[in-house]
Coordinates of C-alpha atoms in Angstrom, one line a residue:
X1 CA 0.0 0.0 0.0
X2 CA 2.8 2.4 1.0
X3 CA 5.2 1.0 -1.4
X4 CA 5.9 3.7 -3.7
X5 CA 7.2 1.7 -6.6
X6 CA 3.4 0.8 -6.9
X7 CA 2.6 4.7 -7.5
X8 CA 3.9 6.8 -10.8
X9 CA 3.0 11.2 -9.6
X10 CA 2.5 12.9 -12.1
X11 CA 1.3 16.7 -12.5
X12 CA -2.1 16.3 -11.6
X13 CA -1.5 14.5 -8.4
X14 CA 1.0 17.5 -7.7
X15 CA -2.0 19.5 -8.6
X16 CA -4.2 17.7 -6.0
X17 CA -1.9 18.0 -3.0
X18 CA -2.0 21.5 -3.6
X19 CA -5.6 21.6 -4.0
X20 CA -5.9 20.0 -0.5
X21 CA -3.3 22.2 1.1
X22 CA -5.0 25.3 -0.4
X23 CA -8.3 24.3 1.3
X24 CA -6.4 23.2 4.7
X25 CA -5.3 27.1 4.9
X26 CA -8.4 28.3 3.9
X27 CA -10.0 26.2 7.2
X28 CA -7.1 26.7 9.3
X29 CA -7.9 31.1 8.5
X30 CA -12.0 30.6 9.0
X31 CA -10.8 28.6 12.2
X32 CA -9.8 31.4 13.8
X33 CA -13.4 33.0 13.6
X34 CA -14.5 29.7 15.0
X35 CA -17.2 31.7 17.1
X36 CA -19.2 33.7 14.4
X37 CA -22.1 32.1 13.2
X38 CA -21.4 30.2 9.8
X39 CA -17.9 29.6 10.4
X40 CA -18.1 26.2 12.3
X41 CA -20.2 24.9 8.5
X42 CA -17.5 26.6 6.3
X43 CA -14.7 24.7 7.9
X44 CA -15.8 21.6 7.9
X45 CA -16.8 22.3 3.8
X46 CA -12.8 23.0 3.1
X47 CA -11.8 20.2 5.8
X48 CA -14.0 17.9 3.4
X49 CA -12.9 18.7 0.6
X50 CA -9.2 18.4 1.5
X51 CA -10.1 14.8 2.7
X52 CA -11.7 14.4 -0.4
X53 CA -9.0 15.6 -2.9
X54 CA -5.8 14.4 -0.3
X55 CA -6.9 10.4 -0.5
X56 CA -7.3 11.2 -4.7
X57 CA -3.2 12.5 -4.9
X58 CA -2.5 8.6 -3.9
X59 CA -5.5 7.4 -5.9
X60 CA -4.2 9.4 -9.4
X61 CA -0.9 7.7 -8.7
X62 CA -1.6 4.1 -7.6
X63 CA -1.0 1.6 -10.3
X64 CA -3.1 -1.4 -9.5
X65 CA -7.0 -1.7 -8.9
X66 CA -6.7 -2.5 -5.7
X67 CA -4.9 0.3 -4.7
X68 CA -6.8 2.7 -6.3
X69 CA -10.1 1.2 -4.5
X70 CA -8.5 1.7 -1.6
X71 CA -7.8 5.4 -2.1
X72 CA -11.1 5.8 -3.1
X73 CA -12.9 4.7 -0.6
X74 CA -10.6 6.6 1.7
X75 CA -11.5 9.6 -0.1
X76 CA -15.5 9.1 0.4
X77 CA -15.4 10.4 4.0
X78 CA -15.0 13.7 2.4
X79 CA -16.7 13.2 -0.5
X80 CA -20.1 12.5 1.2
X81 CA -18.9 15.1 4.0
X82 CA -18.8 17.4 0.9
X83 CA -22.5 18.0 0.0
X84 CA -23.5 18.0 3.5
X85 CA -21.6 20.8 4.5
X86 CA -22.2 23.1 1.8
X87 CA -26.0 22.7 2.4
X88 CA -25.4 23.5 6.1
X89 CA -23.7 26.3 5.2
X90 CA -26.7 27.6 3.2
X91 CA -28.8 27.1 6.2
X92 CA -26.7 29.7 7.6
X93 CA -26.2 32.0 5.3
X94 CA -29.9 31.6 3.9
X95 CA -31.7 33.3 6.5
X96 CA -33.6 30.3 7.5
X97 CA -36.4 30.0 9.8
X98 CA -35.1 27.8 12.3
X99 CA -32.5 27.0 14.0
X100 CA -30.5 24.1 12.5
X101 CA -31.1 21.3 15.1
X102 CA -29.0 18.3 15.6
X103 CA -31.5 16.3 14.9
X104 CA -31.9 17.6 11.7
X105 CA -28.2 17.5 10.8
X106 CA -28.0 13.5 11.9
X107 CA -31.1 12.9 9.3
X108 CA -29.0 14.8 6.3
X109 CA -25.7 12.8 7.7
X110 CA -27.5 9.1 7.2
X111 CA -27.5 8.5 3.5
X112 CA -23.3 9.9 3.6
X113 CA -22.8 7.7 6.1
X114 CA -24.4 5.0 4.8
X115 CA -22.5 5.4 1.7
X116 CA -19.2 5.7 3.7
X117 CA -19.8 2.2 4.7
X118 CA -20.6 1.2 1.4
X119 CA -17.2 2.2 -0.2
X120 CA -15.5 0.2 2.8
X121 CA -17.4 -3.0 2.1
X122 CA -17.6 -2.4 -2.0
X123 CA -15.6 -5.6 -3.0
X124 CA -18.4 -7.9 -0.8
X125 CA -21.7 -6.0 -3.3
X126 CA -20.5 -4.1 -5.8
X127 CA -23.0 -1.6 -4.9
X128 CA -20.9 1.6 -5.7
X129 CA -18.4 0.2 -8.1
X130 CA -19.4 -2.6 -10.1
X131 CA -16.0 -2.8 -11.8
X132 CA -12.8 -1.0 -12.4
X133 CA -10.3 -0.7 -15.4
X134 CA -6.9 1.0 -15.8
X135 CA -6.1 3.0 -18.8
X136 CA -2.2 1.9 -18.7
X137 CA -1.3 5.1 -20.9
X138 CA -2.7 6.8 -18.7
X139 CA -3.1 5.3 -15.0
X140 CA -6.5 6.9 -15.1
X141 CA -9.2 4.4 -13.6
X142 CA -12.6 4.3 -14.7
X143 CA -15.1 2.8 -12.7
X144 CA -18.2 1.4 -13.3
X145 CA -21.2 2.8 -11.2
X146 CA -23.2 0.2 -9.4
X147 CA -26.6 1.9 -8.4
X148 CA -25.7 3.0 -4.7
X149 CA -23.5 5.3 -6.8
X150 CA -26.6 6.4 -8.9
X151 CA -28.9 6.9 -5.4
X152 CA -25.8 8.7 -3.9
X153 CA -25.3 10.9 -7.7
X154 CA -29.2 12.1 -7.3
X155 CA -28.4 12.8 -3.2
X156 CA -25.2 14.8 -3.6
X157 CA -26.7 17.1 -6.2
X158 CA -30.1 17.1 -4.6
X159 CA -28.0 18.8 -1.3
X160 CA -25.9 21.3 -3.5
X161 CA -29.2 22.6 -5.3
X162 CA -31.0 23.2 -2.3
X163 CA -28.2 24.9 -1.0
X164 CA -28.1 27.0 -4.1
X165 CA -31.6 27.8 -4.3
X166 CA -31.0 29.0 -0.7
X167 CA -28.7 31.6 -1.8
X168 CA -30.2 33.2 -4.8
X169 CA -33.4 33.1 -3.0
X170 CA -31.9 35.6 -0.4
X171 CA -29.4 37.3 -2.9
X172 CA -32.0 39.9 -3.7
X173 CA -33.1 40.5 -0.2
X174 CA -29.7 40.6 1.1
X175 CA -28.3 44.4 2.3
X176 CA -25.7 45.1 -0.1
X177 CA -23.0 45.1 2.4
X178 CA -23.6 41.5 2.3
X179 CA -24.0 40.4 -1.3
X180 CA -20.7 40.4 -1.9
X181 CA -20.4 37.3 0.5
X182 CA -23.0 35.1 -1.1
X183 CA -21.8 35.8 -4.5
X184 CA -18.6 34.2 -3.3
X185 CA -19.8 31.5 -2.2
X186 CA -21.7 30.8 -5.4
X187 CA -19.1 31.3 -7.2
X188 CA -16.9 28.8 -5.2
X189 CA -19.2 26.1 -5.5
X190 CA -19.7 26.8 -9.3
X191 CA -16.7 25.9 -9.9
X192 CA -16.7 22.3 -7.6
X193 CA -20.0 21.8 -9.7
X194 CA -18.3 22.2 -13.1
X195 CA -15.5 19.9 -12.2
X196 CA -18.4 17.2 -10.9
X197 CA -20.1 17.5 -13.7
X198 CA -17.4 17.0 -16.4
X199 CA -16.5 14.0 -14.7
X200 CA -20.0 12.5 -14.0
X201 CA -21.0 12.4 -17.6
X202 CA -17.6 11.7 -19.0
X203 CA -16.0 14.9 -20.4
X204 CA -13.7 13.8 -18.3
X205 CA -11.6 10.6 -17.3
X206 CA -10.2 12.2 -14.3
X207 CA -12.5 13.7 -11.3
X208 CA -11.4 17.9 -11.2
X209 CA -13.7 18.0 -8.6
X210 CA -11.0 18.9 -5.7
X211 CA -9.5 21.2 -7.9
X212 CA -12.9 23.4 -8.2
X213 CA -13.0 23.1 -4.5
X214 CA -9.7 24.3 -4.3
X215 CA -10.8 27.2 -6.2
X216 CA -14.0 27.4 -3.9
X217 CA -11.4 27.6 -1.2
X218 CA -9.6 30.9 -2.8
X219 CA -13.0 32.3 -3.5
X220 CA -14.0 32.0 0.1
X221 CA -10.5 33.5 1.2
X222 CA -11.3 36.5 -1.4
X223 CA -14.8 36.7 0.8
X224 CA -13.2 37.3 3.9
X225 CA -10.5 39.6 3.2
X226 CA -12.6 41.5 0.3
X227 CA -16.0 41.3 1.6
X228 CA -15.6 40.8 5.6
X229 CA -16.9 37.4 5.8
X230 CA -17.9 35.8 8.7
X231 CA -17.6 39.5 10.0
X232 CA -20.4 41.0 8.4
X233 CA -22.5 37.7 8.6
X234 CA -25.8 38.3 7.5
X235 CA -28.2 37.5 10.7
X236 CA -30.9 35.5 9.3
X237 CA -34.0 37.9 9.8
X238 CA -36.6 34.8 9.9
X239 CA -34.0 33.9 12.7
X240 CA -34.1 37.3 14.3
X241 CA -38.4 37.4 14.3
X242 CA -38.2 33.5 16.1
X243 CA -36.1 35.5 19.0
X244 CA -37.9 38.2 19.4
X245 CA -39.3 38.9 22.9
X246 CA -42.3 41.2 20.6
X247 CA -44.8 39.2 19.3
X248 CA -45.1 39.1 15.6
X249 CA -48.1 38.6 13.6
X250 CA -48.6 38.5 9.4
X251 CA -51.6 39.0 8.0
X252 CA -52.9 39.2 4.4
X253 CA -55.3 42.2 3.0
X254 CA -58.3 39.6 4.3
X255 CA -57.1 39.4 7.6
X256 CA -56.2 35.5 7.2
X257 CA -53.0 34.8 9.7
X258 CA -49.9 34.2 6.9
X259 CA -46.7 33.9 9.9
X260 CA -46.2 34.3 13.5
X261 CA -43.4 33.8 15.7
X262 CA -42.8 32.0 18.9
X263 CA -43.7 35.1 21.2
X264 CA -47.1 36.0 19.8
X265 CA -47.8 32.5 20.8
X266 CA -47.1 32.6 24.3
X267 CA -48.5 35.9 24.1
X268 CA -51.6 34.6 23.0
X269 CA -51.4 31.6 24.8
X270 CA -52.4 29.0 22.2
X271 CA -50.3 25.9 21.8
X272 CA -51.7 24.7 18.4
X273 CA -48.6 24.5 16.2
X274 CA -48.0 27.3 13.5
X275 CA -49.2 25.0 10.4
X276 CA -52.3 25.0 11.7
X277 CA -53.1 28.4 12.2
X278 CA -52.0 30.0 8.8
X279 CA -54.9 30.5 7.0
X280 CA -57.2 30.9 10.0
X281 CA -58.7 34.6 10.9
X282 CA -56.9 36.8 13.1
X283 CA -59.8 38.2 14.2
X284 CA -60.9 34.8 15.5
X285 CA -58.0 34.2 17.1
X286 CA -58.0 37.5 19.1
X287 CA -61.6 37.9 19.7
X288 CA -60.8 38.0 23.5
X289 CA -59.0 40.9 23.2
X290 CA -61.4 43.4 22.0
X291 CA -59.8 46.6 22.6
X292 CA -57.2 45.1 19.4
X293 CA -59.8 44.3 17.0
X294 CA -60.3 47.7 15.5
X295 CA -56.8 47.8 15.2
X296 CA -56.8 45.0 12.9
X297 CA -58.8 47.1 10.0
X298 CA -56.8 49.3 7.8
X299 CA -53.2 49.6 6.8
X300 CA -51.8 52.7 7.5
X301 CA -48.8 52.7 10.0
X302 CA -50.6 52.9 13.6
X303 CA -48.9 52.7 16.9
X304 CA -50.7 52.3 20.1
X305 CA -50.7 51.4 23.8
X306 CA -53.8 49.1 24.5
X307 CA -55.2 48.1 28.1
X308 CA -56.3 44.6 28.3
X309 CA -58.3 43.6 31.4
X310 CA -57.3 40.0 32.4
X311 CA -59.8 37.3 34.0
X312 CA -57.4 37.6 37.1
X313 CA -58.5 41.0 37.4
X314 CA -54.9 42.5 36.9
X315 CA -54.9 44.6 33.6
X316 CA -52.3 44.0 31.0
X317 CA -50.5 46.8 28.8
X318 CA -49.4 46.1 25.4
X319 CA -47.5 48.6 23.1
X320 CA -49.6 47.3 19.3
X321 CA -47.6 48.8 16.3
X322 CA -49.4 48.2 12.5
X323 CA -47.4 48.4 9.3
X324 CA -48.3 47.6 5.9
X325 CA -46.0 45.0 3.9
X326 CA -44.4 46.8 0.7
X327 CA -45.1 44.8 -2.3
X328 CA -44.6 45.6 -6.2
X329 CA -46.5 48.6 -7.9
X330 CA -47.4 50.2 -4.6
X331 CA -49.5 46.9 -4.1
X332 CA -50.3 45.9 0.2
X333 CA -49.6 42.2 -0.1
X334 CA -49.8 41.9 4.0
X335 CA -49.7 44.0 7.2
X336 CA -47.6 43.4 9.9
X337 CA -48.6 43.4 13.4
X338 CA -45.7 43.6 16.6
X339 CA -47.1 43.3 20.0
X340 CA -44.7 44.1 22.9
X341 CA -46.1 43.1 26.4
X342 CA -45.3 46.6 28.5
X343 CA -47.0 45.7 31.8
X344 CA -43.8 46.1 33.6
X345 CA -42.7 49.2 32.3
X346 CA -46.5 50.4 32.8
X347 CA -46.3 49.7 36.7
X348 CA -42.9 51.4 36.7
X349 CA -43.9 54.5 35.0
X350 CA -47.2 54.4 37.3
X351 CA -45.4 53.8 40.7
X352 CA -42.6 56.8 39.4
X353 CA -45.9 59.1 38.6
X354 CA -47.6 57.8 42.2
X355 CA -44.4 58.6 44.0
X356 CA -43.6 61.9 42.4
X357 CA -46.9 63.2 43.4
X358 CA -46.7 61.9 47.3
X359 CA -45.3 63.6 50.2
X360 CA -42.0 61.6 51.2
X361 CA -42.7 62.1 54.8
X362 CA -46.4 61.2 55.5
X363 CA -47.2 59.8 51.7
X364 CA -50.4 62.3 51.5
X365 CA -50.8 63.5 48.0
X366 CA -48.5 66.5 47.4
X367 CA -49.9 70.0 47.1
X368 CA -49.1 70.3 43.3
X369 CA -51.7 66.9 42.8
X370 CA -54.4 68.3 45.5
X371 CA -54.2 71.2 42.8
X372 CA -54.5 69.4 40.0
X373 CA -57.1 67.5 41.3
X374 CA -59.3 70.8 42.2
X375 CA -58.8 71.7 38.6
X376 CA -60.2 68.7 36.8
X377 CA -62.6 69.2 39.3
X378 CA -64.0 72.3 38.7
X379 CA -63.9 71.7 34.6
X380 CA -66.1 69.1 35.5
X381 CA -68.5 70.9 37.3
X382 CA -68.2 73.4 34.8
X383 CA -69.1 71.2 32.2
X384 CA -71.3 68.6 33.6
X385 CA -72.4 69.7 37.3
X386 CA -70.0 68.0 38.9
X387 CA -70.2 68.0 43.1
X388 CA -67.3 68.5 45.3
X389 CA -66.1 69.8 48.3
X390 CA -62.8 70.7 50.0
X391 CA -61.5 70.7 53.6
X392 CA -58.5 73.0 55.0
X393 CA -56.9 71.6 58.0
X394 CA -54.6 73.0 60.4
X395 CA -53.2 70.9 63.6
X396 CA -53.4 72.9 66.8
X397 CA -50.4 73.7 68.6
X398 CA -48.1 71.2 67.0
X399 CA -45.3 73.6 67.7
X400 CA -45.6 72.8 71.0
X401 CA -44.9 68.7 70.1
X402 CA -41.9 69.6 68.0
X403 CA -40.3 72.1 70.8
X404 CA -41.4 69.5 74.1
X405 CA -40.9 65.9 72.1
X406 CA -38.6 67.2 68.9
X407 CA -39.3 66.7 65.6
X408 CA -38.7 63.1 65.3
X409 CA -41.9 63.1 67.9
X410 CA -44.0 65.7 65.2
X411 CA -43.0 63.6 62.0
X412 CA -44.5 60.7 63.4
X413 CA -47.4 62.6 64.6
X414 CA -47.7 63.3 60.6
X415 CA -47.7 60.2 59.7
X416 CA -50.0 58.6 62.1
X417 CA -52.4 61.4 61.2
X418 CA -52.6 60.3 57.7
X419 CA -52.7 57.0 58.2
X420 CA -56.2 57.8 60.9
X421 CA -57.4 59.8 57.7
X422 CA -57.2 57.3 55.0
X423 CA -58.4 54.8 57.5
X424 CA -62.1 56.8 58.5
X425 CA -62.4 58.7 55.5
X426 CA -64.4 57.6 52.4
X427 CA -62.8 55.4 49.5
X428 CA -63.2 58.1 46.9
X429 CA -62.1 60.9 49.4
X430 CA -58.3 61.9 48.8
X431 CA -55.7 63.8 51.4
X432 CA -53.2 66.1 50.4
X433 CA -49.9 67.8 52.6
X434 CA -50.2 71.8 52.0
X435 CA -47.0 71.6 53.9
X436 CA -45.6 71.8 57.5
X437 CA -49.0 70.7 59.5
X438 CA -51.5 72.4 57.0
X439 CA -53.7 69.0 55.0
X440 CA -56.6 69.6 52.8
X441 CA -59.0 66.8 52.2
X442 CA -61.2 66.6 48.8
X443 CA -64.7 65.1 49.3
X444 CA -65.8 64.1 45.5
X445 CA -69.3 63.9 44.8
X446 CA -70.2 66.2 48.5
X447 CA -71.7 68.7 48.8
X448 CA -71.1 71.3 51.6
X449 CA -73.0 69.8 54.4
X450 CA -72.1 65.9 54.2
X451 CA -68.6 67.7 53.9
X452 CA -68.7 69.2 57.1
X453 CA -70.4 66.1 59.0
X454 CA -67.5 63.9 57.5
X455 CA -64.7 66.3 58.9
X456 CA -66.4 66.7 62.2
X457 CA -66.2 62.7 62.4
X458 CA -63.0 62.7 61.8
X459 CA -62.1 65.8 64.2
X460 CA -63.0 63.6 67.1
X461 CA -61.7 60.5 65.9
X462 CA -58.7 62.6 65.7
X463 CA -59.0 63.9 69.5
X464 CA -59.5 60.5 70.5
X465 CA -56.9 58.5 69.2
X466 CA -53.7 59.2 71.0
X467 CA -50.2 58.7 69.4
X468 CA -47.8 56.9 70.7
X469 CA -44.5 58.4 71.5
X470 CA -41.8 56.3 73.2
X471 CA -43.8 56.1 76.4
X472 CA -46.0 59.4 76.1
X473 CA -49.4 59.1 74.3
X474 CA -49.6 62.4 72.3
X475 CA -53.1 63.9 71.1
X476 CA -53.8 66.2 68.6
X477 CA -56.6 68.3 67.3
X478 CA -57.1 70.5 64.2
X479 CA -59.2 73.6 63.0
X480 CA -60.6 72.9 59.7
X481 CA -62.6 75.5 56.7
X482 CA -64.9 73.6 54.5
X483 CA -65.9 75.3 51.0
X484 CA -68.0 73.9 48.3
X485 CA -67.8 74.3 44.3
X486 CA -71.4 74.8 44.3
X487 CA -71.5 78.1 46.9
X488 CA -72.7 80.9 45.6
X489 CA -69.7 83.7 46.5
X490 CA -67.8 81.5 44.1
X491 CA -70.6 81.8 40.8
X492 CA -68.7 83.6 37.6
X493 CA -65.3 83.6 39.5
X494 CA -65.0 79.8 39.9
X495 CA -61.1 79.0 40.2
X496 CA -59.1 76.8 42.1
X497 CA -56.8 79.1 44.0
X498 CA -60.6 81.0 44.8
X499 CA -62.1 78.0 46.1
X500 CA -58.6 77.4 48.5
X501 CA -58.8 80.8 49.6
X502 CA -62.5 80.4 50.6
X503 CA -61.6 77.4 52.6
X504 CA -58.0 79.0 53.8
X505 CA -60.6 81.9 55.1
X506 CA -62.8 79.7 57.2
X507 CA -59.8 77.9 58.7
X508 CA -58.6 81.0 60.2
X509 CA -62.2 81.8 61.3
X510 CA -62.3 78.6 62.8
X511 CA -58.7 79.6 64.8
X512 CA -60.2 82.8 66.0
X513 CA -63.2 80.7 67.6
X514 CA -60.7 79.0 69.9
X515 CA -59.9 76.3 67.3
X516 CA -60.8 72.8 67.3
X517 CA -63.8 73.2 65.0
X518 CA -65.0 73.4 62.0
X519 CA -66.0 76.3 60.5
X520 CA -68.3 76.4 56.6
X521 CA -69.6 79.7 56.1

């Protein structure tokens, strides 16, 4: 086997030692970017091919039929590995759908495998070679093709154009940045095809096959250092949509589902597989969420934030954005649909709002919100007759807390006071901090009397709680003004800062009474 006066080298198996080293540096170079997506597949293509074409240097140059049976059947590892890899290649290159899984790449690796096994075991069936002749002018073999070779001929090819429809498919598509890198790679495996070819239908004696993977090999080097390969890899943007934490939903101009992803299923919460819902109606299949259905007519760009309320009670906030599909001659082939679950972000914003409008010290509403609220308030009873009516508080003598017990001893006064307000007032009533020990309380839907009963209530609730104080039990009292958006000093002058100076007036009116009262007119 190793005895070289049974081999006679020539110029093409100088040729196909070169070929092989050629694709070794190629693969030791795309090595290096081992970690970018594509590169493991493109490796193992130019370590196949140089298994492929290093066996063939002995094979060329053997001199006997046995040896050259040997040689090529050492050379089938890489010839089967060949095919394989390309289309793997395409899968990543090809902005497939899915993720390649190894499942998938042990069902394309059977039938090579298989075949492997049959070039070992080829002189028990004649299955791949049925015979073999030397040319003695020559020393070119030519072998008869049993029909595992025919069902492996239809198998290689049927790989290779798969992978090449994968490319042009996306050439278009493709950014132009990376063009450049799939033309390379067509180009490459053009010219492995051409050398198969001529050799497969007898142009040719001898297999040029390595050789066109050689120059495969250059073209690929050209790709990196000419067009960045494997450094401007082309994401696959199927692949991008499957990852998506939005949820992604295609429709066509009648509405009928044409592609989701992964996300707008959980989002959904179906588990029917994809297959089955293209086709189906979208409106169908969210016709629980009713606040999106009239987003689903027309196909102008739209972006809005929708509020769904969840059988749990708890609402959910999703961000729905609408665009329509470009197709030829102005033409809307689809609309596309992203919906991006913002529930957390919602809360956050809503706790940032709720904290930015409470006092820090007590957590009443701040005076900028009580405000506010008097505002809205009166536009409303300006436009609709809208009841309400607003308390000013002042605590009596709480300088006298801060000066005997300090103002850790006053602060928590505060607080406990708010807490006793919130807990005896009304659901709908809200407290507010003027500042220091100034509160105003606003009584929605009161008028002026159930106003004053409610803060009178509260007064000796207030007198009668005591507050606990290290081991003093401090009480408290207040002197309140009560004013009403429906008294009639305030008709054709109605304004907020009007109606807190009516109720500021009657506070101080209560004060001069000896506070501890409540004073409304």
């Amino acid at each position: 086997m190793f005895d070289l006066s049974l081999y006679r080298f020539d110029g093409a198996s100088v040729a196909y030692l070169l070929a092989a080293l050629v694709m070794l540096v190629v693969a030791a170079v795309m090595a290096r970017r081992w970690n970018v997506p594509g590169a493991p597949a493109l490796v193992c293509l130019e370590l196949a091919a140089a298994a492929w074409a290093l066996p063939d240097v002995f094979e060329l140059a053997a001199t006997t039929v046995p040896l050259k049976m040997f040689w090529s059947a050492v050379a089938y590892p890489g010839i089967v590995a060949a095919p394989v890899c390309f289309y793997l290649v395409s899968r990543t290159f090809g902005y497939h759908r899915r993720r390649l899984s190894a499942r998938h790449v042990v069902a394309v690796s059977l039938f090579p495998a298989a075949t492997v096994l049959v070039a070992a075991t080829n002189s028990f069936h004649n299955l791949l070679w049925s015979w073999v002749v030397i040319d003695v002018s020559t020393n070119i073999a030519t072998y008869g093709r049993g029909p595992w070779f025919s069902l492996f001929v239809v198998y290689f090819y049927g790989l290779v154009f798969l992978g090449i429809v994968r490319f042009v498919s996306v050439l278009r598509a493709l950014p132009a940045a990376y063009r450049g890198q799939i033309v390379t790679i067509l180009a490459g495996s053009l010219f492995a095809l051409l050398g198969s070819v001529f050799y497969l239908f007898r142009f040719s004696h001898r297999d040029w096959t390595p050789l066109g993977m050689a120059l495969a090999g250059l073209c690929l080097f050209l790709g990196m250092t000419r067009y960045r390969m494997l450094d401007l890899l082309p994401i696959a943007r199927n692949l991008l949509v499957e990852i998506m934490d939005d949820g992604v939903l295609v429709t066509d101009t009648h509405g009928r589902i044409i592609d989701m992803n992964p996300a707008m299923k959980e989002l959904l919460g179906v588990r029917e597989r994809r297959a089955v819902l293209m086709g189906t109606s979208a409106r169908e299949l969210l016709a629980e969420w009713e606040e999106i259905l009239p987003l689903l007519d027309g196909s102008e760009p739209l972006r809005r934030e929708v509020a769904l309320a969840g059988a749990d009670g708890d609402t959910r906030y999703l961000d729905v954005r609408r665009r329509p599909l470009p197709g030829k001659n102005g033409e809307v082939p689809g609309i596309l649909f992203l919906l991006g679950d913002v529930t957390k972000r919602h809360v956050a914003e809503e706790r940032l709002r709720e904290m930015a409008c409470r006092d820090s010290l007590t957590g009443a509403y701040t005076m900028r919100y009580m405000e506010e609220l008097l505002r809205k308030g009166i536009e409303r009873h300006l436009r609709e007759g809208f009841v309400f009516s607003m308390a000013f508080l002042d605590l009596d003598h709480f300088k006298r807390i801060n000066d005997t017990y300090g103002h850790p001893a006053g602060d928590a006064v505060l607080r406990g006071l708010v807490e006793l307000f919130e807990a005896h007032l009304g659901p709908e009533d809200v407290v507010g901090r003027f500042g220091g020990e100034e509160f105003i309380l606003f009584f929605p839907g009161k008028g002026l009397r159930a106003s004053v009963c409610r803060t009178l209530r509260l007064l000796a609730r207030t007198r009668r709680i005591p507050f606990p104080w290290g081991n003093e039990s401090l009480r408290v009292s207040f002197s309140a003004g009560v004013a009403s958006v429906e008294e009639e000093s305030l008709r054709g002058a109605l304004a907020t800062d009007l109606l807190i100076a009516l109720a500021d007036r009657r506070l101080y009116e209560a004060k001069r009474r000896g506070r501890c009262c409540v004073v409304a007119g």
